[in-house]
Backbone as a ProteinNet text record, in pm:
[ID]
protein_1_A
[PRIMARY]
XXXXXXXXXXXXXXXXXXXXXXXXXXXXXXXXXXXXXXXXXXXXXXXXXXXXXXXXXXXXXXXXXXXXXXXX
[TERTIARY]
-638.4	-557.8	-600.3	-613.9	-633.6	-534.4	-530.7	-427.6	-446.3	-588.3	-583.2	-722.2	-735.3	-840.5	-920.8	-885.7	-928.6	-988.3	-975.4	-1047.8	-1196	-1278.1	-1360.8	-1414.3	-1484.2	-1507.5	-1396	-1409.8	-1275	-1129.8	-1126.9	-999.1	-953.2	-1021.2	-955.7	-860.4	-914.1	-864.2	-763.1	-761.4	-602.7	-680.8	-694.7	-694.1	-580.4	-581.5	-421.3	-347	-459.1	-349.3	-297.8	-332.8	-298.1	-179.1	-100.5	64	36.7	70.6	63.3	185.7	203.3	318.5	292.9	213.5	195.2	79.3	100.3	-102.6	-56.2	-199.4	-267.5	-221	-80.9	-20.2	-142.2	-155	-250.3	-377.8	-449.7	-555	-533.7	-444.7	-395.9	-326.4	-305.2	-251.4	-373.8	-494.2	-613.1	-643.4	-647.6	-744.1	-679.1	-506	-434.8	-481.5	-501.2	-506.2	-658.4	-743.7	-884.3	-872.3	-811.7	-785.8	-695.7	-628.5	-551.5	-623.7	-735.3	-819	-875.1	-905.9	-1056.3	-994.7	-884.1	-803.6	-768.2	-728	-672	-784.8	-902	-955.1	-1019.4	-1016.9	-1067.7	-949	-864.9	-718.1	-687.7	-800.9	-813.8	-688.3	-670	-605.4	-686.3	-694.2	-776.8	-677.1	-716.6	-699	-557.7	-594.4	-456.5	-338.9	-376.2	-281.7	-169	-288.3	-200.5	-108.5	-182.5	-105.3	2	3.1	132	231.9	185.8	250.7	344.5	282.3	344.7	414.4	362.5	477.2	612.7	588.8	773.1	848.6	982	1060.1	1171	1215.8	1307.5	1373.1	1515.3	1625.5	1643.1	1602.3	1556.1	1730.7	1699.6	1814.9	1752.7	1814	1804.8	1736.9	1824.9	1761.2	1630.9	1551.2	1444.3	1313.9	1340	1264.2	1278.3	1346.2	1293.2	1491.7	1460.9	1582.7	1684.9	1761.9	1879	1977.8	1944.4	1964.3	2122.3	2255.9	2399.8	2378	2474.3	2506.6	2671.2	2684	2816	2862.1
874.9	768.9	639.9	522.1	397.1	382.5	316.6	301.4	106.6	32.8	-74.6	-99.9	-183.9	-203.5	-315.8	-386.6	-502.3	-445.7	-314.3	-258	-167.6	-164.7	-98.6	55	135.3	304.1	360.1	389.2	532.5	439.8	358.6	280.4	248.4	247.2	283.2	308.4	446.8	581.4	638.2	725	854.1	992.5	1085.6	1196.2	1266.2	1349	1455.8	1457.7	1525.4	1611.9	1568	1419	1293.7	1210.7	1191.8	1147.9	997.4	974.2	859.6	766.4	668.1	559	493.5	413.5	322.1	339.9	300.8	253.7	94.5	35.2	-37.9	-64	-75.4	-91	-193.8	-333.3	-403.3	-325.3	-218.5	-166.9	-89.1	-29.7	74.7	4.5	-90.1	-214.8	-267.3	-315.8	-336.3	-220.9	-88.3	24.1	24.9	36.2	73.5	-40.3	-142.8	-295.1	-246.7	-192.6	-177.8	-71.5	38.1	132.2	115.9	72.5	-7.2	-66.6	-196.1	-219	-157.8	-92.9	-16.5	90.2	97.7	165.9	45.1	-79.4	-180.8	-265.5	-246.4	-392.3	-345.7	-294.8	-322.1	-374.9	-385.4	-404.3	-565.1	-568.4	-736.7	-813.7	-688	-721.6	-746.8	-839.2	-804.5	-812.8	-842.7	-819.7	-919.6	-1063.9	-1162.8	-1105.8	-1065.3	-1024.9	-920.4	-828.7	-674.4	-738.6	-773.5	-821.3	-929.1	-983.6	-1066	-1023.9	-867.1	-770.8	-681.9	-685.7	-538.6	-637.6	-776.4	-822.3	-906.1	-885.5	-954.4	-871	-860.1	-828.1	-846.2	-743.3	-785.7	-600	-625.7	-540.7	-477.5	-366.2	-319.9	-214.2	-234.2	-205	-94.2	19.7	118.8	52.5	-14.3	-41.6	-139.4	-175.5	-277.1	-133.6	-45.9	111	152.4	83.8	108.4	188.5	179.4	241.9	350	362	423.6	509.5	660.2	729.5	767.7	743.8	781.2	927.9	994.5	1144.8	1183	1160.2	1120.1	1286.5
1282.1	1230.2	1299.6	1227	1288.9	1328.1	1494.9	1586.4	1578.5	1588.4	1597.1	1555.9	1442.8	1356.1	1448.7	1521.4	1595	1682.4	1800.4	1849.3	1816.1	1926	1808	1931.5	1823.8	1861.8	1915.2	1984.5	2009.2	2065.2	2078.8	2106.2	2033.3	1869.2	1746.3	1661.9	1700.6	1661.7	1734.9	1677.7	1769.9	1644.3	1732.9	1656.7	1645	1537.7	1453.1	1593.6	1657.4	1807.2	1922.4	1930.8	2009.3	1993.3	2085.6	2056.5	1959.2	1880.8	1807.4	1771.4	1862.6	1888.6	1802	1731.6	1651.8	1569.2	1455.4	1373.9	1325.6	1309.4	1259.4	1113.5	1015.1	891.6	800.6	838.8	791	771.8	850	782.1	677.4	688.3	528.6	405	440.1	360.9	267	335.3	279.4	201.5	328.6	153.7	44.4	67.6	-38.9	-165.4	-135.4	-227	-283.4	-185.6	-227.1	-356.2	-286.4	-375.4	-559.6	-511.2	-610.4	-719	-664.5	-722.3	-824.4	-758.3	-811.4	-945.2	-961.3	-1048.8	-1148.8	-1105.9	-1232.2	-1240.4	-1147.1	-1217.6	-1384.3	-1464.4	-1545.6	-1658.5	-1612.9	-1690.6	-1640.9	-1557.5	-1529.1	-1361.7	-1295.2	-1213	-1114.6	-1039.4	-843.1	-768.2	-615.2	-521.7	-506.6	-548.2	-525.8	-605.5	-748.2	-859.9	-710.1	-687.3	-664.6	-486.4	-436	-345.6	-355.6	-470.4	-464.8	-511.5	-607.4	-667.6	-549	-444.4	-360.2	-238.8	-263.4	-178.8	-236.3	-299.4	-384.9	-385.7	-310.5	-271.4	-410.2	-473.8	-571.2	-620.2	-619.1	-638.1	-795.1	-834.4	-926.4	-983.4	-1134.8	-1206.5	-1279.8	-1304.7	-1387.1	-1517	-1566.7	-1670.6	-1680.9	-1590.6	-1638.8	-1639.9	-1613.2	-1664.8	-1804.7	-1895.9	-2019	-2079.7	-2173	-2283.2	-2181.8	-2206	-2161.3	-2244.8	-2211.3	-2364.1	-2269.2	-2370.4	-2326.5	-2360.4	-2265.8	-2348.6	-2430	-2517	-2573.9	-2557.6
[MASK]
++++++++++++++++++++++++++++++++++++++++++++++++++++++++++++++++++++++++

């Protein structure tokens, strides 16, 4: 696991079996966006789109997921 991306070779890292207090969030932050990418860009999204996407903070209603079937 990346412990601190700013460090470099084994000061890194933390292996599985090594107590792990903290990681490095901003590096998995990047793959995830990379990753992300690489799945929407052809739908015309990049990197600014998806990150301004995963950081807006906003309170979500049942209904903005689409139709709402009652059971009478």
């Amino acid at each position: 696991m990346v412990v601190d991306d700013e460090k470099s070779s084994r000061d890194r890292v933390a292996l599985a079996h090594e107590a792990i207090e903290t990681y490095d969030a901003s590096y998995y932050e990047t793959q995830l966006v990379r990753a992300v990418e690489s799945v929407l860009s052809p739908l015309g999204w990049d990197r600014t789109n998806i990150r301004r996407e995963i950081s807006d903070e906003r309170d979500a209603v049942l209904s903005s997921f689409g139709a709402v079937n009652e059971l009478s």
